[in-house]
Every structure is written in C-alpha cells, then in structure tokens.
Amino acid sequence: MTAPVLDIRGLSISYGTEAGALKALRDVDLEVGEGSIIGIVGESGCGKSTLISAIIRLLAPNAQIVQGAVNFKGRDLLGLSSEQMRALRGDEISMVFQDPMTSLNPTLTIGRQMSDVQHRSTVSRSEKNACSVMMLERVGIPDPEAQLKRYPHHLSGGMRQRVAIAMALMAEPSLLIADEPTTALDATLEVQIIHRLKELQREFGCSILFISHHLGVIAELCEEVIVMYAGEVVESGPLREVFIDPKHPYTRKLLECDPARIAEPTRELPVIEGSLPNLVNLPDGCIFKDRCSKAEARCGIEPPKMSGDGHRAACHLLDHFQETSP
C-alpha cells in the first residue's frame, strides 16, 4: 500500500478566550489516500474550518496546537517554517474556498489573477496566459480567451467557482481542499460543479478533501466520509457503509434531517433536538449524550473510543451490538 498523501494523528487545537480555552478539535485522526476523495460532514461548529486552517497552517493568532501531527507526504506540516509552508501552499496543497462571490479579487481581471497564481513559474507572460486559457477550457468555461480580460463581477457565481477551481488546479497539486465550494450555488450549478470536479480529479490524479454539510453532495462525490461533531470524529468509513448502515446516533440523526429522505410533503422539517455542548467546559462522558435518545448511564461517565475495522464509530452502543452478535 502507498503512503497516504495526508495523515493526521491525534490533533487537538484550542482557542484562547476570555472564558477559557475553547477546545475546538480533540484527538482527531484523518487519512487521505493517494488519488482518493474524502468527505468531511457535520453541522456548523463541528470543527471543519479549524481542521482546514491547521492543514494549511493559517490558524487564528489565539489558536494553540495542543498535540498531534499533520503529515503531508511524510512531512509534519506543524514543524515546518513559514517559508516552507508558503512553498507548499498553492503548489502541493491548493484550496477552493466556500464563496465564489468573494474568493476572487474584484479589482483584478481574471487573467491577472490566474497569472499571479503562476508566480513561481519562470515562463513568459504569454505562456502563462496560454496555460490560463487551457485551464479555463478544462473547467468548462466558454470562450476562455475573452474571459481573461473580464473582472469577477462580469461572471456568474457558477463561472466564478469554475475559475477558482481552475486556479487551484493550475499547479497540479497533490492535495486539493474544497471548503463547501457549492454552498452559494443553485442546485443545477451544484451538480455541474461536482461532475466537473470528479472529471478533473481523474484527469490530474490529485487527492481531494471535500468539506460540506450537504449530504447529497458528499454522496455524489466522495468515496469515504468522516463525520465530525463538536470537535471530534464520531464516525468514519466507506461512504456507502456509513450512509446505509450508520453506527453513531449523530450520523443517523444527520441523515434523517436530509430533505431528500422525506417521502411525503410536510410543513415541519426534521431537526436534531438540543444544541452543541460548551467547548470551554466540556461535559463528562460522550460529547453527544445530551442530544442522544439512546444515551445510558455509562454515556455520562466514560467517553467512547473509536472502534471497528474500516467502518468505525465512537459509541458505547457498539459494545452492546458486539456482545449480542453470534
């Protein structure tokens, strides 16, 4: 087996606040294999953005890495200097941001921004423009030469997101991080962007870490899925297994809230009762127990550990299943 492109082990990150240390990530393990597409799903506040910031080393000034390692192609990113990280960003690790309306500079033409992305290249400006045209063509933008002279506000949201993807793939990175890149798009454009991203991934052979709260997008694009809740990984495994047979109560409730699963018209959408726990003063035991309908006495005392082979989850209910299985 080849070594993973990205291997995160025991990562814990806190933010210094007036109320105390906010424990945003706790003992997170994550692995992205070569050429694979891994999805991270969870509601707002689960730690997705902090995880991304840690990978690209752009954490807020009040963030503290308590423990853990972020290994990228055998190098621990947390131990690299600022100069070494800048050499990786954009070349080896690229990112597509959430909002196509604001991720591009409104004062510069598309061509100038795509040329700037190639600042490490020693080729001439005309060759950079030719490369830009080729990339715009690959992401499905019509008349790419004319688009180089336009500004972001001349393009639709879907076109802008295609430009952002083209810029991210310009250097043919080993890892592409996509942070909810379809959130601001309508359903039709969302499908087009997802299909285009899959085609480009096969063409370039890069690994993709795809972050989203949209279960349908995760199901359409990803091979494996990681479910996060309140700063912890609560379930992970092959997408089909996790979606068809979820092991953790939070994953089950998350899937139940998917509008695509509602069979009949209704005025009330399903929700997960309760709210996220206080990450400054963490509760004892399972982090999800206060919102779990199957919580028992043990859940309030002992934090569950990830268990399973391939398809893994952190829940005491798995112990009961194993005890009753033949």
XYZ file of C-alpha atoms in Angstrom:
326
model
C 0.000 0.000 0.000
C 1.191 3.502 -0.793
C 1.614 6.023 1.990
C -1.310 8.455 2.411
C -0.961 11.954 0.983
C -2.353 13.422 4.217
C -2.180 11.680 7.581
C -3.475 13.491 10.685
C -2.941 11.829 14.059
C -4.223 12.897 17.486
C -4.722 16.533 16.502
C -6.065 18.756 19.282
C -6.451 22.525 18.926
C -7.771 25.110 21.387
C -8.573 28.818 21.115
C -7.753 31.199 23.927
C -10.880 33.112 25.008
C -11.863 35.260 27.982
C -13.928 32.343 29.285
C -11.025 29.921 28.972
C -9.604 27.517 26.400
C -12.181 26.623 23.748
C -11.344 23.055 22.699
C -12.183 23.230 19.006
C -10.540 19.935 17.970
C -9.828 16.939 20.161
C -7.763 13.894 19.193
C -8.715 13.989 15.505
C -7.435 11.219 13.227
C -7.807 11.513 9.455
C -6.209 9.901 6.427
C -6.416 10.867 2.751
C -5.029 8.273 0.381
C -3.375 8.991 -2.941
C -5.963 9.767 -5.611
C -8.887 9.437 -3.193
C -11.808 11.770 -2.443
C -12.620 12.039 1.255
C -15.638 13.927 2.546
C -15.984 15.630 5.920
C -19.531 16.300 7.073
C -21.040 17.837 10.179
C -23.192 20.724 11.329
C -21.810 24.216 11.948
C -19.400 24.284 14.884
C -18.120 20.743 14.432
C -14.538 21.884 13.751
C -14.313 21.601 9.951
C -12.896 25.096 9.434
C -10.346 24.716 12.230
C -9.191 21.431 10.715
C -8.657 23.066 7.313
C -6.818 26.003 8.862
C -4.497 23.605 10.681
C -3.672 21.734 7.471
C -2.697 24.888 5.583
C -1.177 26.487 8.710
C -3.390 29.582 8.690
C -4.801 29.356 12.199
C -6.022 32.408 14.105
C -3.478 34.103 16.412
C -5.290 32.834 19.537
C -5.160 29.206 18.375
C -2.914 26.733 20.152
C -1.965 23.304 18.831
C -2.190 21.206 21.988
C -0.955 17.964 20.448
C -0.880 15.887 17.288
C 0.757 15.736 13.872
C -0.309 16.731 10.350
C 1.808 14.685 7.958
C 1.737 15.618 4.275
C 3.664 13.226 2.031
C 5.795 12.216 5.006
C 6.489 15.744 6.323
C 4.919 17.095 9.514
C 3.403 20.414 8.444
C 3.238 21.631 12.035
C 7.026 21.566 12.230
C 7.725 23.461 9.013
C 8.812 27.084 8.927
C 6.591 29.802 7.455
C 8.744 29.896 4.329
C 8.468 26.140 3.840
C 4.685 26.287 4.223
C 4.406 29.121 1.700
C 6.309 26.935 -0.773
C 3.697 24.184 -0.332
C 0.556 26.329 -0.474
C -0.726 26.738 -3.999
C 1.716 24.220 -5.456
C 1.434 20.991 -3.452
C -1.695 21.967 -1.494
C -4.412 24.054 -3.142
C -7.775 25.218 -1.875
C -11.173 26.149 -3.277
C -12.999 28.442 -0.886
C -16.655 28.460 0.056
C -17.955 31.632 -1.554
C -17.174 32.208 -5.257
C -18.508 35.751 -4.905
C -15.696 36.826 -2.594
C -12.799 34.420 -3.215
C -11.648 36.360 -6.274
C -10.164 39.865 -6.177
C -12.806 42.227 -7.642
C -10.189 44.810 -8.715
C -8.132 42.483 -10.928
C -9.006 40.765 -14.190
C -9.378 37.000 -14.327
C -6.257 36.796 -16.474
C -4.170 38.818 -13.993
C -5.276 36.644 -11.084
C -4.583 33.419 -12.961
C -1.186 34.762 -13.977
C -0.398 35.702 -10.366
C -1.123 32.125 -9.279
C 1.754 31.073 -11.542
C 4.200 33.477 -9.897
C 6.728 30.699 -9.222
C 6.862 29.754 -12.895
C 9.717 31.195 -14.977
C 7.876 31.087 -18.304
C 6.823 34.237 -20.172
C 3.538 36.074 -19.613
C 2.197 34.845 -22.947
C 2.886 31.250 -21.919
C 1.163 31.855 -18.578
C -1.852 33.244 -20.432
C -1.889 30.192 -22.689
C -1.857 27.954 -19.608
C -4.704 30.007 -18.108
C -6.775 29.620 -21.263
C -6.181 25.870 -21.245
C -7.263 25.571 -17.589
C -10.407 27.652 -18.132
C -11.265 25.432 -21.054
C -10.789 22.333 -18.902
C -13.265 23.551 -16.281
C -15.866 24.191 -18.989
C -15.763 27.964 -19.399
C -16.744 29.051 -22.935
C -14.555 31.476 -24.890
C -11.731 31.304 -22.305
C -9.510 33.867 -24.047
C -12.177 36.539 -23.721
C -12.741 35.688 -20.037
C -9.131 36.591 -19.191
C -9.911 40.245 -19.854
C -13.014 40.294 -17.672
C -13.445 41.073 -13.981
C -15.114 38.695 -11.487
C -18.332 40.740 -11.388
C -18.775 40.073 -15.110
C -19.190 36.357 -14.393
C -21.975 34.374 -12.752
C -21.464 32.538 -9.477
C -21.015 29.202 -11.226
C -18.469 30.655 -13.642
C -16.551 32.263 -10.787
C -16.395 28.954 -8.937
C -15.068 27.273 -12.089
C -12.372 29.956 -12.271
C -11.493 29.272 -8.606
C -11.200 25.547 -9.341
C -9.035 26.257 -12.388
C -6.718 28.430 -10.287
C -6.498 25.777 -7.563
C -5.554 23.074 -10.069
C -3.152 25.265 -12.036
C -0.065 23.803 -10.369
C -1.458 20.237 -10.407
C -1.370 19.877 -6.593
C -1.162 16.593 -4.724
C -3.980 17.676 -2.390
C -6.997 19.849 -3.174
C -9.052 21.099 -0.230
C -12.582 22.135 -1.187
C -14.357 24.054 1.576
C -18.082 23.835 0.779
C -17.476 25.103 -2.772
C -21.096 24.674 -3.888
C -22.892 26.316 -0.941
C -23.649 29.592 -2.735
C -24.767 27.934 -5.981
C -28.190 26.748 -7.092
C -28.930 23.035 -7.465
C -28.256 22.863 -11.220
C -24.868 24.588 -10.975
C -24.039 22.495 -7.916
C -24.408 19.279 -9.916
C -22.333 20.693 -12.784
C -19.506 21.746 -10.457
C -19.468 18.341 -8.713
C -19.316 16.437 -12.012
C -16.590 18.743 -13.317
C -14.597 18.288 -10.115
C -14.809 14.497 -10.455
C -13.603 14.673 -14.043
C -10.684 16.917 -13.131
C -9.734 14.704 -10.198
C -9.486 11.706 -12.521
C -7.522 13.770 -15.051
C -4.986 15.234 -12.603
C -4.919 12.316 -10.150
C -4.904 14.563 -7.101
C -6.433 13.728 -3.736
C -9.425 15.772 -2.596
C -10.535 16.638 0.915
C -14.113 17.828 0.451
C -15.838 19.666 3.315
C -19.604 20.091 3.266
C -22.791 19.981 5.312
C -24.705 18.851 2.205
C -25.115 15.082 2.419
C -26.256 14.778 -1.197
C -23.063 16.379 -2.481
C -20.934 14.142 -0.258
C -22.788 11.070 -1.553
C -22.321 12.125 -5.176
C -18.606 12.919 -4.999
C -16.822 11.098 -2.178
C -15.540 7.565 -1.674
C -15.176 7.767 2.089
C -16.781 10.025 4.661
C -15.750 11.362 8.057
C -18.490 12.576 10.395
C -17.495 15.253 12.910
C -19.387 16.533 15.919
C -18.291 19.253 18.361
C -14.604 18.910 17.513
C -14.433 15.109 17.436
C -14.571 12.435 14.743
C -17.555 10.284 15.718
C -17.748 8.019 12.662
C -15.735 7.249 9.530
C -15.644 4.693 6.769
C -16.622 3.901 3.168
C -19.408 6.249 2.126
C -21.878 3.509 1.184
C -21.476 1.714 4.524
C -21.789 4.887 6.594
C -24.857 6.146 4.719
C -26.683 2.800 4.555
C -25.758 1.476 7.990
C -24.709 4.399 10.258
C -23.301 3.260 13.607
C -23.339 6.521 15.557
C -26.641 8.106 16.718
C -25.488 11.511 15.488
C -24.885 10.175 11.971
C -28.347 8.599 11.983
C -29.980 11.852 13.039
C -27.944 13.800 10.492
C -29.155 11.505 7.722
C -32.740 11.729 8.961
C -32.554 15.515 8.555
C -31.650 15.227 4.876
C -34.611 16.702 2.918
C -34.009 14.159 0.145
C -35.130 11.415 2.538
C -38.518 12.992 3.237
C -41.025 10.816 1.382
C -44.170 12.945 1.817
C -44.845 16.707 1.842
C -44.574 18.233 5.300
C -44.625 21.664 6.922
C -42.051 20.685 9.534
C -38.549 19.564 8.641
C -36.794 17.076 10.931
C -34.179 18.563 13.269
C -31.699 17.321 15.834
C -33.056 18.460 19.181
C -30.763 20.387 21.522
C -27.601 22.339 20.770
C -23.852 21.885 20.654
C -22.108 21.483 24.036
C -19.996 24.196 25.613
C -16.494 23.583 24.235
C -14.921 25.609 27.040
C -16.440 23.431 29.757
C -16.774 20.042 28.116
C -19.288 17.611 29.616
C -18.152 14.299 31.061
C -18.579 11.161 29.015
C -19.908 11.139 25.458
C -19.966 14.558 23.787
C -23.330 13.752 22.121
C -25.163 12.264 25.118
C -27.400 15.289 25.825
C -28.908 15.078 22.332
C -28.996 11.290 22.070
C -32.276 9.432 22.630
C -30.415 6.204 23.417
C -27.982 7.566 25.995
C -27.473 5.452 29.120
C -25.674 5.899 32.442
C -22.311 4.862 31.026
C -22.519 7.601 28.361
C -22.367 10.305 31.037
C -19.231 8.910 32.647
C -16.911 7.345 30.103
C -16.045 8.888 26.708
C -16.463 6.272 23.957
C -13.479 5.365 21.798
C -13.419 4.782 18.067
C -13.834 1.088 17.306
C -14.376 -1.077 14.252
C -12.417 -2.163 11.204
C -12.772 0.079 8.158
C -16.167 1.415 9.203
C -15.508 2.912 12.653
C -17.555 4.810 15.207
C -17.238 6.165 18.748
C -20.327 4.912 20.590
C -20.977 2.646 23.583
C -23.929 1.131 21.705
C -21.438 -0.754 19.543
C -20.357 -2.704 22.612
C -23.905 -3.991 23.080
C -24.065 -4.999 19.439
C -20.797 -6.907 19.676
C -21.883 -8.647 22.889
C -25.172 -9.863 21.350
C -23.693 -10.852 17.999
C -23.069 -14.609 17.469
